[in-house]
Amino acid sequence: MGPHAAFLAEVMASDGLVATDRLATQLHITKTELAGAMGLSRDAVSKSSRLRAPSTQARLRDGVEIINRILAWSGSLPQAFAWYRAQPIPSFGDQTAEDLVKEGRAEAVKRYLSRIAVGGYA
């Protein structure tokens, strides 16, 4: 199993939901920091009823998918998460992937990464 499949297997629960405890552990951050990085409230990642909400899970999945895509290029999970949080993306006015996910623009980031993956330019 490659590093990408291992990361996904580790952070996804058997019911298909993102397991925030496991994701925070993998990223070496607190659940409060995880909420901030994904543009969610602390309650959204700590209260069971909010965690299972489709909107919360969609935002978490978007973040996980983006980090997983970068993992293939960055070489390690800490480097992939650092890119997500801090690397300015010129195509988006130097906003970071984190900024864009918080704005609900994760699909734009995923399309950008897909273009890069096939040899396109930013």
GROMACS .gro file of N, CA and C in nm:
model
  366
    1MET      N    1   0.085  -0.117   0.000
    1MET     CA    2   0.000   0.000   0.000
    1MET      C    3   0.089   0.124   0.000
    2GLY      N    4   0.067   0.215  -0.093
    2GLY     CA    5   0.146   0.337  -0.103
    2GLY      C    6   0.112   0.435   0.008
    3PRO      N    7   0.191   0.541   0.021
    3PRO     CA    8   0.168   0.636   0.128
    3PRO      C    9   0.032   0.704   0.119
    4HIS      N   10  -0.018   0.722  -0.003
    4HIS     CA   11  -0.145   0.792  -0.019
    4HIS      C   12  -0.259   0.704   0.031
    5ALA      N   13  -0.260   0.579  -0.009
    5ALA     CA   14  -0.364   0.488   0.036
    5ALA      C   15  -0.357   0.469   0.186
    6ALA      N   16  -0.237   0.466   0.240
    6ALA     CA   17  -0.220   0.449   0.385
    6ALA      C   18  -0.278   0.569   0.460
    7PHE      N   19  -0.253   0.690   0.409
    7PHE     CA   20  -0.307   0.810   0.473
    7PHE      C   21  -0.460   0.806   0.470
    8LEU      N   22  -0.517   0.777   0.354
    8LEU     CA   23  -0.663   0.772   0.344
    8LEU      C   24  -0.722   0.665   0.434
    9ALA      N   25  -0.659   0.548   0.436
    9ALA     CA   26  -0.709   0.439   0.521
    9ALA      C   27  -0.703   0.478   0.668
   10GLU      N   28  -0.602   0.554   0.704
   10GLU     CA   29  -0.586   0.593   0.844
   10GLU      C   30  -0.689   0.696   0.889
   11VAL      N   31  -0.727   0.788   0.802
   11VAL     CA   32  -0.815   0.898   0.845
   11VAL      C   33  -0.962   0.877   0.814
   12MET      N   34  -0.994   0.773   0.738
   12MET     CA   35  -1.133   0.745   0.707
   12MET      C   36  -1.184   0.634   0.798
   13ALA      N   37  -1.299   0.658   0.860
   13ALA     CA   38  -1.360   0.556   0.946
   13ALA      C   39  -1.428   0.451   0.858
   14SER      N   40  -1.462   0.339   0.918
   14SER     CA   41  -1.524   0.230   0.843
   14SER      C   42  -1.660   0.270   0.786
   15ASP      N   43  -1.724   0.372   0.843
   15ASP     CA   44  -1.854   0.417   0.793
   15ASP      C   45  -1.840   0.520   0.680
   16GLY      N   46  -1.714   0.546   0.636
   16GLY     CA   47  -1.692   0.637   0.525
   16GLY      C   48  -1.675   0.782   0.566
   17LEU      N   49  -1.686   0.810   0.695
   17LEU     CA   50  -1.670   0.947   0.742
   17LEU      C   51  -1.523   0.975   0.776
   18VAL      N   52  -1.485   1.101   0.767
   18VAL     CA   53  -1.350   1.140   0.809
   18VAL      C   54  -1.347   1.134   0.962
   19ALA      N   55  -1.250   1.062   1.015
   19ALA     CA   56  -1.233   1.048   1.160
   19ALA      C   57  -1.142   1.161   1.208
   20THR      N   58  -1.201   1.263   1.269
   20THR     CA   59  -1.122   1.381   1.305
   20THR      C   60  -1.014   1.351   1.407
   21ASP      N   61  -1.040   1.259   1.499
   21ASP     CA   62  -0.935   1.224   1.596
   21ASP      C   63  -0.812   1.171   1.523
   22ARG      N   64  -0.836   1.080   1.430
   22ARG     CA   65  -0.725   1.020   1.356
   22ARG      C   66  -0.657   1.122   1.264
   23LEU      N   67  -0.737   1.208   1.200
   23LEU     CA   68  -0.680   1.308   1.111
   23LEU      C   69  -0.593   1.406   1.190
   24ALA      N   70  -0.642   1.453   1.303
   24ALA     CA   71  -0.563   1.545   1.385
   24ALA      C   72  -0.434   1.477   1.432
   25THR      N   73  -0.443   1.351   1.469
   25THR     CA   74  -0.323   1.277   1.512
   25THR      C   75  -0.223   1.266   1.397
   26GLN      N   76  -0.270   1.231   1.279
   26GLN     CA   77  -0.182   1.217   1.163
   26GLN      C   78  -0.112   1.349   1.129
   27LEU      N   79  -0.184   1.461   1.146
   27LEU     CA   80  -0.128   1.591   1.113
   27LEU      C   81  -0.052   1.655   1.230
   28HIS      N   82  -0.054   1.589   1.345
   28HIS     CA   83   0.015   1.637   1.465
   28HIS      C   84  -0.037   1.774   1.510
   29ILE      N   85  -0.170   1.786   1.509
   29ILE     CA   86  -0.234   1.909   1.555
   29ILE      C   87  -0.352   1.872   1.645
   30THR      N   88  -0.406   1.971   1.713
   30THR     CA   89  -0.524   1.948   1.796
   30THR      C   90  -0.649   1.953   1.708
   31LYS      N   91  -0.760   1.904   1.762
   31LYS     CA   92  -0.885   1.910   1.687
   31LYS      C   93  -0.928   2.055   1.666
   32THR      N   94  -0.895   2.143   1.760
   32THR     CA   95  -0.926   2.285   1.743
   32THR      C   96  -0.847   2.343   1.626
   33GLU      N   97  -0.718   2.306   1.617
   33GLU     CA   98  -0.635   2.351   1.504
   33GLU      C   99  -0.687   2.292   1.373
   34LEU      N  100  -0.732   2.167   1.377
   34LEU     CA  101  -0.789   2.103   1.258
   34LEU      C  102  -0.912   2.180   1.212
   35ALA      N  103  -0.999   2.214   1.305
   35ALA     CA  104  -1.118   2.291   1.270
   35ALA      C  105  -1.078   2.421   1.200
   36GLY      N  106  -0.981   2.491   1.255
   36GLY     CA  107  -0.935   2.616   1.196
   36GLY      C  108  -0.879   2.597   1.057
   37ALA      N  109  -0.801   2.492   1.037
   37ALA     CA  110  -0.739   2.466   0.908
   37ALA      C  111  -0.841   2.430   0.799
   38MET      N  112  -0.955   2.380   0.842
   38MET     CA  113  -1.058   2.340   0.746
   38MET      C  114  -1.171   2.442   0.737
   39GLY      N  115  -1.161   2.549   0.815
   39GLY     CA  116  -1.265   2.651   0.812
   39GLY      C  117  -1.393   2.607   0.879
   40LEU      N  118  -1.380   2.528   0.984
   40LEU     CA  119  -1.494   2.477   1.059
   40LEU      C  120  -1.490   2.529   1.202
   41SER      N  121  -1.603   2.524   1.269
   41SER     CA  122  -1.604   2.560   1.411
   41SER      C  123  -1.548   2.444   1.492
   42ARG      N  124  -1.504   2.474   1.612
   42ARG     CA  125  -1.452   2.369   1.700
   42ARG      C  126  -1.559   2.264   1.725
   43ASP      N  127  -1.684   2.309   1.744
   43ASP     CA  128  -1.794   2.215   1.767
   43ASP      C  129  -1.813   2.120   1.650
   44ALA      N  130  -1.788   2.169   1.529
   44ALA     CA  131  -1.810   2.086   1.410
   44ALA      C  132  -1.720   1.963   1.409
   45VAL      N  133  -1.604   1.972   1.471
   45VAL     CA  134  -1.514   1.856   1.472
   45VAL      C  135  -1.512   1.783   1.605
   46SER      N  136  -1.582   1.834   1.705
   46SER     CA  137  -1.579   1.768   1.836
   46SER      C  138  -1.713   1.713   1.881
   47LYS      N  139  -1.823   1.768   1.834
   47LYS     CA  140  -1.955   1.717   1.871
   47LYS      C  141  -2.002   1.617   1.766
   48SER      N  142  -2.039   1.499   1.812
   48SER     CA  143  -2.074   1.390   1.721
   48SER      C  144  -2.182   1.430   1.621
   49SER      N  145  -2.285   1.498   1.667
   49SER     CA  146  -2.395   1.534   1.576
   49SER      C  147  -2.348   1.629   1.467
   50ARG      N  148  -2.262   1.723   1.502
   50ARG     CA  149  -2.211   1.818   1.402
   50ARG      C  150  -2.109   1.751   1.310
   51LEU      N  151  -2.028   1.662   1.367
   51LEU     CA  152  -1.925   1.593   1.289
   51LEU      C  153  -1.985   1.512   1.175
   52ARG      N  154  -2.101   1.455   1.198
   52ARG     CA  155  -2.166   1.370   1.098
   52ARG      C  156  -2.245   1.450   0.995
   53ALA      N  157  -2.258   1.581   1.014
   53ALA     CA  158  -2.334   1.664   0.920
   53ALA      C  159  -2.267   1.658   0.782
   54PRO      N  160  -2.349   1.646   0.677
   54PRO     CA  161  -2.293   1.639   0.541
   54PRO      C  162  -2.201   1.756   0.508
   55SER      N  163  -2.235   1.877   0.551
   55SER     CA  164  -2.151   1.993   0.518
   55SER      C  165  -2.015   1.984   0.588
   56THR      N  166  -2.014   1.937   0.712
   56THR     CA  167  -1.888   1.920   0.785
   56THR      C  168  -1.803   1.814   0.718
   57GLN      N  169  -1.863   1.700   0.686
   57GLN     CA  170  -1.789   1.591   0.623
   57GLN      C  171  -1.738   1.631   0.485
   58ALA      N  172  -1.816   1.707   0.411
   58ALA     CA  173  -1.773   1.751   0.278
   58ALA      C  174  -1.648   1.838   0.290
   59ARG      N  175  -1.647   1.929   0.386
   59ARG     CA  176  -1.531   2.018   0.405
   59ARG      C  177  -1.409   1.937   0.448
   60LEU      N  178  -1.428   1.842   0.539
   60LEU     CA  179  -1.317   1.758   0.584
   60LEU      C  180  -1.263   1.673   0.468
   61ARG      N  181  -1.354   1.615   0.389
   61ARG     CA  182  -1.311   1.533   0.275
   61ARG      C  183  -1.233   1.616   0.175
   62ASP      N  184  -1.280   1.739   0.151
   62ASP     CA  185  -1.207   1.826   0.058
   62ASP      C  186  -1.064   1.847   0.106
   63GLY      N  187  -1.048   1.879   0.234
   63GLY     CA  188  -0.914   1.900   0.289
   63GLY      C  189  -0.829   1.775   0.279
   64VAL      N  190  -0.886   1.661   0.312
   64VAL     CA  191  -0.814   1.534   0.306
   64VAL      C  192  -0.773   1.503   0.162
   65GLU      N  193  -0.863   1.525   0.066
   65GLU     CA  194  -0.831   1.496  -0.074
   65GLU      C  195  -0.718   1.585  -0.124
   66ILE      N  196  -0.721   1.711  -0.087
   66ILE     CA  197  -0.616   1.804  -0.131
   66ILE      C  198  -0.482   1.765  -0.068
   67ILE      N  199  -0.481   1.739   0.060
   67ILE     CA  200  -0.357   1.700   0.128
   67ILE      C  201  -0.305   1.569   0.069
   68ASN      N  202  -0.395   1.476   0.042
   68ASN     CA  203  -0.355   1.347  -0.016
   68ASN      C  204  -0.292   1.366  -0.154
   69ARG      N  205  -0.347   1.456  -0.235
   69ARG     CA  206  -0.292   1.482  -0.368
   69ARG      C  207  -0.150   1.540  -0.355
   70ILE      N  208  -0.132   1.633  -0.264
   70ILE     CA  209  -0.001   1.696  -0.243
   70ILE      C  210   0.099   1.597  -0.184
   71LEU      N  211   0.050   1.504  -0.105
   71LEU     CA  212   0.136   1.403  -0.043
   71LEU      C  213   0.218   1.329  -0.148
   72ALA      N  214   0.159   1.305  -0.263
   72ALA     CA  215   0.230   1.234  -0.370
   72ALA      C  216   0.351   1.312  -0.419
   73TRP      N  217   0.346   1.444  -0.410
   73TRP     CA  218   0.453   1.529  -0.461
   73TRP      C  219   0.547   1.579  -0.353
   74SER      N  220   0.497   1.592  -0.231
   74SER     CA  221   0.577   1.655  -0.126
   74SER      C  222   0.671   1.558  -0.055
   75GLY      N  223   0.635   1.432  -0.054
   75GLY     CA  224   0.722   1.332   0.007
   75GLY      C  225   0.688   1.295   0.150
   76SER      N  226   0.612   1.381   0.220
   76SER     CA  227   0.574   1.346   0.357
   76SER      C  228   0.446   1.419   0.394
   77LEU      N  229   0.377   1.364   0.490
   77LEU     CA  230   0.253   1.426   0.536
   77LEU      C  231   0.278   1.565   0.597
   78PRO      N  232   0.381   1.582   0.682
   78PRO     CA  233   0.405   1.717   0.735
   78PRO      C  234   0.431   1.820   0.623
   79GLN      N  235   0.504   1.780   0.520
   79GLN     CA  236   0.531   1.873   0.410
   79GLN      C  237   0.403   1.901   0.330
   80ALA      N  238   0.321   1.800   0.311
   80ALA     CA  239   0.195   1.820   0.238
   80ALA      C  240   0.104   1.915   0.315
   81PHE      N  241   0.096   1.897   0.446
   81PHE     CA  242   0.011   1.984   0.527
   81PHE      C  243   0.067   2.126   0.532
   82ALA      N  244   0.198   2.137   0.536
   82ALA     CA  245   0.261   2.270   0.533
   82ALA      C  246   0.227   2.341   0.402
   83TRP      N  247   0.230   2.268   0.291
   83TRP     CA  248   0.192   2.328   0.162
   83TRP      C  249   0.048   2.375   0.168
   84TYR      N  250  -0.042   2.290   0.217
   84TYR     CA  251  -0.184   2.323   0.227
   84TYR      C  252  -0.204   2.453   0.305
   85ARG      N  253  -0.131   2.467   0.414
   85ARG     CA  254  -0.152   2.581   0.502
   85ARG      C  255  -0.080   2.708   0.457
   86ALA      N  256   0.035   2.696   0.390
   86ALA     CA  257   0.120   2.814   0.374
   86ALA      C  258   0.163   2.849   0.233
   87GLN      N  259   0.153   2.758   0.137
   87GLN     CA  260   0.206   2.786   0.003
   87GLN      C  261   0.111   2.875  -0.076
   88PRO      N  262   0.154   2.997  -0.111
   88PRO     CA  263   0.068   3.081  -0.194
   88PRO      C  264   0.054   3.022  -0.334
   89ILE      N  265  -0.068   3.026  -0.387
   89ILE     CA  266  -0.094   2.974  -0.521
   89ILE      C  267  -0.116   3.094  -0.613
   90PRO      N  268  -0.021   3.119  -0.704
   90PRO     CA  269  -0.031   3.237  -0.790
   90PRO      C  270  -0.164   3.248  -0.866
   91SER      N  271  -0.216   3.136  -0.913
   91SER     CA  272  -0.342   3.137  -0.989
   91SER      C  273  -0.460   3.190  -0.910
   92PHE      N  274  -0.446   3.191  -0.778
   92PHE     CA  275  -0.554   3.235  -0.691
   92PHE      C  276  -0.513   3.358  -0.610
   93GLY      N  277  -0.439   3.447  -0.673
   93GLY     CA  278  -0.399   3.570  -0.605
   93GLY      C  279  -0.315   3.545  -0.481
   94ASP      N  280  -0.234   3.440  -0.486
   94ASP     CA  281  -0.146   3.402  -0.376
   94ASP      C  282  -0.219   3.357  -0.250
   95GLN      N  283  -0.346   3.319  -0.263
   95GLN     CA  284  -0.413   3.257  -0.150
   95GLN      C  285  -0.360   3.114  -0.137
   96THR      N  286  -0.369   3.059  -0.017
   96THR     CA  287  -0.327   2.922   0.005
   96THR      C  288  -0.445   2.828  -0.017
   97ALA      N  289  -0.416   2.699  -0.026
   97ALA     CA  290  -0.523   2.600  -0.035
   97ALA      C  291  -0.613   2.612   0.088
   98GLU      N  292  -0.555   2.633   0.204
   98GLU     CA  293  -0.634   2.650   0.326
   98GLU      C  294  -0.731   2.768   0.312
   99ASP      N  295  -0.682   2.881   0.263
   99ASP     CA  296  -0.768   2.998   0.243
   99ASP      C  297  -0.887   2.963   0.153
  100LEU      N  298  -0.857   2.893   0.045
  100LEU     CA  299  -0.959   2.860  -0.054
  100LEU      C  300  -1.060   2.759   0.000
  101VAL      N  301  -1.013   2.660   0.075
  101VAL     CA  302  -1.104   2.562   0.136
  101VAL      C  303  -1.196   2.635   0.234
  102LYS      N  304  -1.141   2.725   0.313
  102LYS     CA  305  -1.223   2.801   0.408
  102LYS      C  306  -1.331   2.882   0.338
  103GLU      N  307  -1.303   2.927   0.216
  103GLU     CA  308  -1.399   3.005   0.137
  103GLU      C  309  -1.498   2.916   0.062
  104GLY      N  310  -1.484   2.785   0.078
  104GLY     CA  311  -1.572   2.693   0.006
  104GLY      C  312  -1.530   2.672  -0.139
  105ARG      N  313  -1.403   2.697  -0.171
  105ARG     CA  314  -1.353   2.687  -0.308
  105ARG      C  315  -1.259   2.568  -0.327
  106ALA      N  316  -1.283   2.460  -0.254
  106ALA     CA  317  -1.197   2.341  -0.263
  106ALA      C  318  -1.197   2.282  -0.403
  107GLU      N  319  -1.311   2.285  -0.471
  107GLU     CA  320  -1.316   2.227  -0.606
  107GLU      C  321  -1.218   2.299  -0.699
  108ALA      N  322  -1.205   2.430  -0.683
  108ALA     CA  323  -1.110   2.506  -0.766
  108ALA      C  324  -0.966   2.460  -0.738
  109VAL      N  325  -0.935   2.434  -0.613
  109VAL     CA  326  -0.801   2.385  -0.578
  109VAL      C  327  -0.779   2.248  -0.640
  110LYS      N  328  -0.879   2.161  -0.630
  110LYS     CA  329  -0.865   2.027  -0.686
  110LYS      C  330  -0.847   2.032  -0.838
  111ARG      N  331  -0.921   2.120  -0.906
  111ARG     CA  332  -0.903   2.136  -1.051
  111ARG      C  333  -0.762   2.186  -1.082
  112TYR      N  334  -0.715   2.282  -1.005
  112TYR     CA  335  -0.578   2.336  -1.022
  112TYR      C  336  -0.476   2.223  -1.007
  113LEU      N  337  -0.490   2.143  -0.903
  113LEU     CA  338  -0.395   2.033  -0.881
  113LEU      C  339  -0.404   1.928  -0.992
  114SER      N  340  -0.523   1.907  -1.045
  114SER     CA  341  -0.538   1.813  -1.157
  114SER      C  342  -0.465   1.865  -1.281
  115ARG      N  343  -0.475   1.995  -1.306
  115ARG     CA  344  -0.403   2.053  -1.421
  115ARG      C  345  -0.253   2.037  -1.404
  116ILE      N  346  -0.203   2.061  -1.284
  116ILE     CA  347  -0.061   2.046  -1.256
  116ILE      C  348  -0.019   1.901  -1.274
  117ALA      N  349  -0.103   1.809  -1.229
  117ALA     CA  350  -0.071   1.666  -1.235
  117ALA      C  351  -0.053   1.616  -1.377
  118VAL      N  352  -0.122   1.676  -1.472
  118VAL     CA  353  -0.110   1.631  -1.610
  118VAL      C  354  -0.010   1.716  -1.689
  119GLY      N  355   0.069   1.793  -1.616
  119GLY     CA  356   0.177   1.867  -1.681
  119GLY      C  357   0.140   2.009  -1.721
  120GLY      N  358   0.029   2.057  -1.670
  120GLY     CA  359  -0.011   2.193  -1.701
  120GLY      C  360   0.066   2.293  -1.615
  121TYR      N  361   0.035   2.415  -1.633
  121TYR     CA  362   0.101   2.521  -1.557
  121TYR      C  363  -0.002   2.594  -1.474
  122ALA      N  364   0.050   2.655  -1.367
  122ALA     CA  365  -0.036   2.733  -1.278
  122ALA      C  366  -0.089   2.852  -1.353
   0.00000   0.00000   0.00000
